[in-house]
mmCIF file of C-alpha atoms in Angstrom:
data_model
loop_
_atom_site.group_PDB
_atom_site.id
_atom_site.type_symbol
_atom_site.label_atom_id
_atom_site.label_comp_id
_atom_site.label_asym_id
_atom_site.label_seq_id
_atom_site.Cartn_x
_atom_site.Cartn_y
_atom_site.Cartn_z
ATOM 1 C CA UNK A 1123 -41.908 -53.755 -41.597
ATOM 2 C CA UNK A 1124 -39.534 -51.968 -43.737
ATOM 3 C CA UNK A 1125 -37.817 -53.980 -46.767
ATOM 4 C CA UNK A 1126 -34.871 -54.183 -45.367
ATOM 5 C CA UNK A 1127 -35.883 -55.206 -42.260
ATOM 6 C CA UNK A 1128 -37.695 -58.588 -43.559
ATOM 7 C CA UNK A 1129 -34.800 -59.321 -45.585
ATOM 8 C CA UNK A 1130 -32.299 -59.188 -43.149
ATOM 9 C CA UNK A 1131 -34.997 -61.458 -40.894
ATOM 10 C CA UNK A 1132 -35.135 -63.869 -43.898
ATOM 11 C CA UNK A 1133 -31.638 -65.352 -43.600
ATOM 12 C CA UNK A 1134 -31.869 -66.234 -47.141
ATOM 13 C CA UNK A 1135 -34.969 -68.244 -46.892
ATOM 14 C CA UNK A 1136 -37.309 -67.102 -49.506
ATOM 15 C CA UNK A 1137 -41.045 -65.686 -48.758
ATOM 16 C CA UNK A 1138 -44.091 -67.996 -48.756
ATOM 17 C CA UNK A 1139 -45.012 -66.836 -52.320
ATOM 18 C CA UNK A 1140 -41.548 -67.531 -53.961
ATOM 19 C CA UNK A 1141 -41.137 -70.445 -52.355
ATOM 20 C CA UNK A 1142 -44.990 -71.735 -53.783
ATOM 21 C CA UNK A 1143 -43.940 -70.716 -57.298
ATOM 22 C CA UNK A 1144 -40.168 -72.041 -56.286
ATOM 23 C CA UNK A 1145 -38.403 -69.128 -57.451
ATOM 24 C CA UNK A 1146 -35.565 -66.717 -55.616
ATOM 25 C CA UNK A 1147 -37.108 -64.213 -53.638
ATOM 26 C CA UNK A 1148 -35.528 -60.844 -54.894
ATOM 27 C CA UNK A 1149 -34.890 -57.712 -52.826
ATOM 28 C CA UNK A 1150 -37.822 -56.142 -54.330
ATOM 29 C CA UNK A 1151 -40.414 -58.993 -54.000
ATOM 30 C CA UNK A 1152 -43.850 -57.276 -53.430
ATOM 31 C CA UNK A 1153 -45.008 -60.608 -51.229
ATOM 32 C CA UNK A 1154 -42.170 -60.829 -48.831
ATOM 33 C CA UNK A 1155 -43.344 -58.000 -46.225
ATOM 34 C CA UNK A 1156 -46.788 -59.961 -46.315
ATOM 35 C CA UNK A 1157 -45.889 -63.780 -46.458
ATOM 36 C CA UNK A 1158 -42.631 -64.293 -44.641
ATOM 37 C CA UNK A 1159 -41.449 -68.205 -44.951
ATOM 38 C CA UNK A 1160 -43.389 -68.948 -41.996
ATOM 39 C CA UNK A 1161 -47.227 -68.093 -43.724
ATOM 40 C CA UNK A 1162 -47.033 -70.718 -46.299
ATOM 41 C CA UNK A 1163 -50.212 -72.306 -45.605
ATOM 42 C CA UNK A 1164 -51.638 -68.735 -45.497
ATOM 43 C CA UNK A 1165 -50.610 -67.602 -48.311
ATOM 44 C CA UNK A 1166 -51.601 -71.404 -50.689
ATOM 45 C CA UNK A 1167 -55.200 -70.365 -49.417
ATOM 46 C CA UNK A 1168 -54.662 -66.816 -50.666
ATOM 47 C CA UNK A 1169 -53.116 -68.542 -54.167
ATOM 48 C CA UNK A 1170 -56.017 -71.585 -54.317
ATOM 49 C CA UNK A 1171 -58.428 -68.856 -54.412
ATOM 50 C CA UNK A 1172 -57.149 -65.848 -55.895
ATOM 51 C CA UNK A 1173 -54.274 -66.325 -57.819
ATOM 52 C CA UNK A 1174 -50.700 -65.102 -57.028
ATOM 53 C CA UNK A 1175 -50.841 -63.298 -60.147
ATOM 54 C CA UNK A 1176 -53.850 -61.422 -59.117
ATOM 55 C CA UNK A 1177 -52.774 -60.922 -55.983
ATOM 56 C CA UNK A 1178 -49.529 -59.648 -57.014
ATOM 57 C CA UNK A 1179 -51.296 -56.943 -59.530
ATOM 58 C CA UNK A 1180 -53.241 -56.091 -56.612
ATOM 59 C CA UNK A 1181 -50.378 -55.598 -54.152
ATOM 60 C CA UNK A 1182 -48.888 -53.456 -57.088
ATOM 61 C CA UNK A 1183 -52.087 -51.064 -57.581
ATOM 62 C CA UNK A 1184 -52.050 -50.024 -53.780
ATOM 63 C CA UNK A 1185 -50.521 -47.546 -51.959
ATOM 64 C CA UNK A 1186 -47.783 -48.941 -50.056
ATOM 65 C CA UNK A 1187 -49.578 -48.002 -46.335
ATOM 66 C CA UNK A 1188 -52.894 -50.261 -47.470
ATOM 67 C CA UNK A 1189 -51.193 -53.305 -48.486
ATOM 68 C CA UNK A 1190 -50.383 -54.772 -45.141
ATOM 69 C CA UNK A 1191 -54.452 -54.366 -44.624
ATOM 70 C CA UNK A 1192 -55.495 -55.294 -47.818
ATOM 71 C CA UNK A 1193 -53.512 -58.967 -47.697
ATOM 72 C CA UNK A 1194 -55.016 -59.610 -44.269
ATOM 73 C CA UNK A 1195 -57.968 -58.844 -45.574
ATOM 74 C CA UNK A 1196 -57.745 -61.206 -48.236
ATOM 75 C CA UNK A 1197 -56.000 -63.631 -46.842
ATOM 76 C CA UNK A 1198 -59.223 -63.951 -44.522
ATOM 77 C CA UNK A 1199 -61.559 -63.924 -47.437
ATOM 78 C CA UNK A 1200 -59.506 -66.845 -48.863
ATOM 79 C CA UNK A 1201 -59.381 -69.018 -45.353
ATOM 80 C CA UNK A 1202 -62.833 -68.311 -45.349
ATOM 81 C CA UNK A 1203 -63.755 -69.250 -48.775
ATOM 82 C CA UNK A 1204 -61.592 -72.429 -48.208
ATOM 83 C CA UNK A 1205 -63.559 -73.533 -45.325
ATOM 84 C CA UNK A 1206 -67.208 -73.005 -47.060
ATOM 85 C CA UNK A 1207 -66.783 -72.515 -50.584
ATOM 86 C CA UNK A 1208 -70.385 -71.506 -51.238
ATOM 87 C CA UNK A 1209 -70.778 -68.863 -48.441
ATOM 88 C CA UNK A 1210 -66.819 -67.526 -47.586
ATOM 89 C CA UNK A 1211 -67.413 -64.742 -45.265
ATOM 90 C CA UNK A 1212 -71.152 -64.020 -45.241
ATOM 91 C CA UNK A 1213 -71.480 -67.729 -44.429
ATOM 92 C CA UNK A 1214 -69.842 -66.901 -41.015
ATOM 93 C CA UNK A 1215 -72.136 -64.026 -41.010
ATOM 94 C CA UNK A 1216 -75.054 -65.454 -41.244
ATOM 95 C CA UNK A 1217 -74.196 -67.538 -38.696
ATOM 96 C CA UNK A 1218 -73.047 -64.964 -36.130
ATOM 97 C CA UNK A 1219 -76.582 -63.420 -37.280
ATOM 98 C CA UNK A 1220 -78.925 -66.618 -36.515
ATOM 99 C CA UNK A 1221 -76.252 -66.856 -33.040
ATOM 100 C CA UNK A 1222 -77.664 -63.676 -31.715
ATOM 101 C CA UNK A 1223 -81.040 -63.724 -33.184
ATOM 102 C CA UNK A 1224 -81.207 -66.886 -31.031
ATOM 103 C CA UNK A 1225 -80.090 -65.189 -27.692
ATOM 104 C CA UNK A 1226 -82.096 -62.257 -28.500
ATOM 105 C CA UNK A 1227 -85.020 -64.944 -28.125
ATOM 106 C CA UNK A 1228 -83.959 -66.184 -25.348
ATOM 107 C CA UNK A 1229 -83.763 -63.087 -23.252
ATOM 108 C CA UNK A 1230 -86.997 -62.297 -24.620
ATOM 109 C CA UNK A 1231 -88.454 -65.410 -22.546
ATOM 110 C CA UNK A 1232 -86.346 -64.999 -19.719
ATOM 111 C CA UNK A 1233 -88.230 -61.561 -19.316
ATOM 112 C CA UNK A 1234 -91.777 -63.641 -19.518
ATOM 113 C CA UNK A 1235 -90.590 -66.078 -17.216
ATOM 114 C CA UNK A 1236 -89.398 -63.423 -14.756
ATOM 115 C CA UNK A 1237 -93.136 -61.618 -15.182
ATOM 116 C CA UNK A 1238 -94.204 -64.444 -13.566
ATOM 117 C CA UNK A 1239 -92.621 -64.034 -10.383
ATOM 118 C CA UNK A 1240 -92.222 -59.754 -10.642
ATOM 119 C CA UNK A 1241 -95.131 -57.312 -10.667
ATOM 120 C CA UNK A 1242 -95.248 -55.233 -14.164
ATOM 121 C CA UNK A 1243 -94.192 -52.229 -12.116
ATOM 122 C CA UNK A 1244 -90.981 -53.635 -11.537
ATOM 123 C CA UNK A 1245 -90.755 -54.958 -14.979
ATOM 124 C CA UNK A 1246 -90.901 -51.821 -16.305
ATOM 125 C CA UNK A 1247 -88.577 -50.201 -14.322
ATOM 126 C CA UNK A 1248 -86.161 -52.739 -15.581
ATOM 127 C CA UNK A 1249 -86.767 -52.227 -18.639
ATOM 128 C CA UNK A 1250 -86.202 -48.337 -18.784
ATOM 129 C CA UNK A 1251 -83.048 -49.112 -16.602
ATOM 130 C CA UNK A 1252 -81.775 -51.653 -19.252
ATOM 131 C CA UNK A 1253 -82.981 -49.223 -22.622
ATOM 132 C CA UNK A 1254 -80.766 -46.230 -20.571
ATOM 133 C CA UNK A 1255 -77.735 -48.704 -20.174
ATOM 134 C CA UNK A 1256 -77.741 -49.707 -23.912
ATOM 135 C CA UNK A 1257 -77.818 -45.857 -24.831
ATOM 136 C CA UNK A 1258 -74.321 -44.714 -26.899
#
């Protein structure tokens, strides 16, 4: 979104980061493409754990075509650090880890309940079936 674009859009309402530090958002406010009024929640997380300060001096050290990616970025690492504040992220990967470790598992004794009730031959034509369907 260009700046002039969001400002017009604003109506005079001022982004989610001037309006947490209750200030007037100015034409060149480095939040206001990021945090429009409506992300206030969003961006207190980003604030609680970062800083706006910090976040600002970030926004400021990037080129202008990484910020959009760099504040959803770390707007995420803030939600998530919100939610568990020992783990953030790697706490919902670990999880998504043990999730498919577990299915993994699970498919593993499907396939020795099914060699019950299938000869190894066909097993093992399913197998090289399935190994040629995961193939890139």
């Amino acid at each position: 979104m260009e700046r002039g674009e969001w400002k017009k859009s604003l109506r005079g309402k001022p982004c989610a980061a001037c309006k947490q530090q209750r200030k007037k958002c100015e034409e060149d406010c480095v939040f206001a493409p990021y945090f429009p009024a409506e992300s206030q929640q969003r961006f207190a997380m980003l604030h609680h754990v970062y800083g706006t300060s910090n976040v600002g001096n970030i926004l400021k050290e990037l080129d202008v075509s990484q910020r959009e990616e760099a504040m959803k970025t770390l707007a995420y690492q803030a939600e998530a650090r919100v939610r568990d504040p020992v783990h953030g992220c790697m706490g919902f990967i670990y999880n998504l880890e043990e999730k498919l470790e577990k299915r993994k598992m699970d498919v593993q004794r499907a396939k020795l309940e099914l060699a019950k009730y299938i000869s190894p031959e066909k097993i093992s034509e399913l197998m090289q079936n399935e190994a040629q369907h995961n193939q890139p």
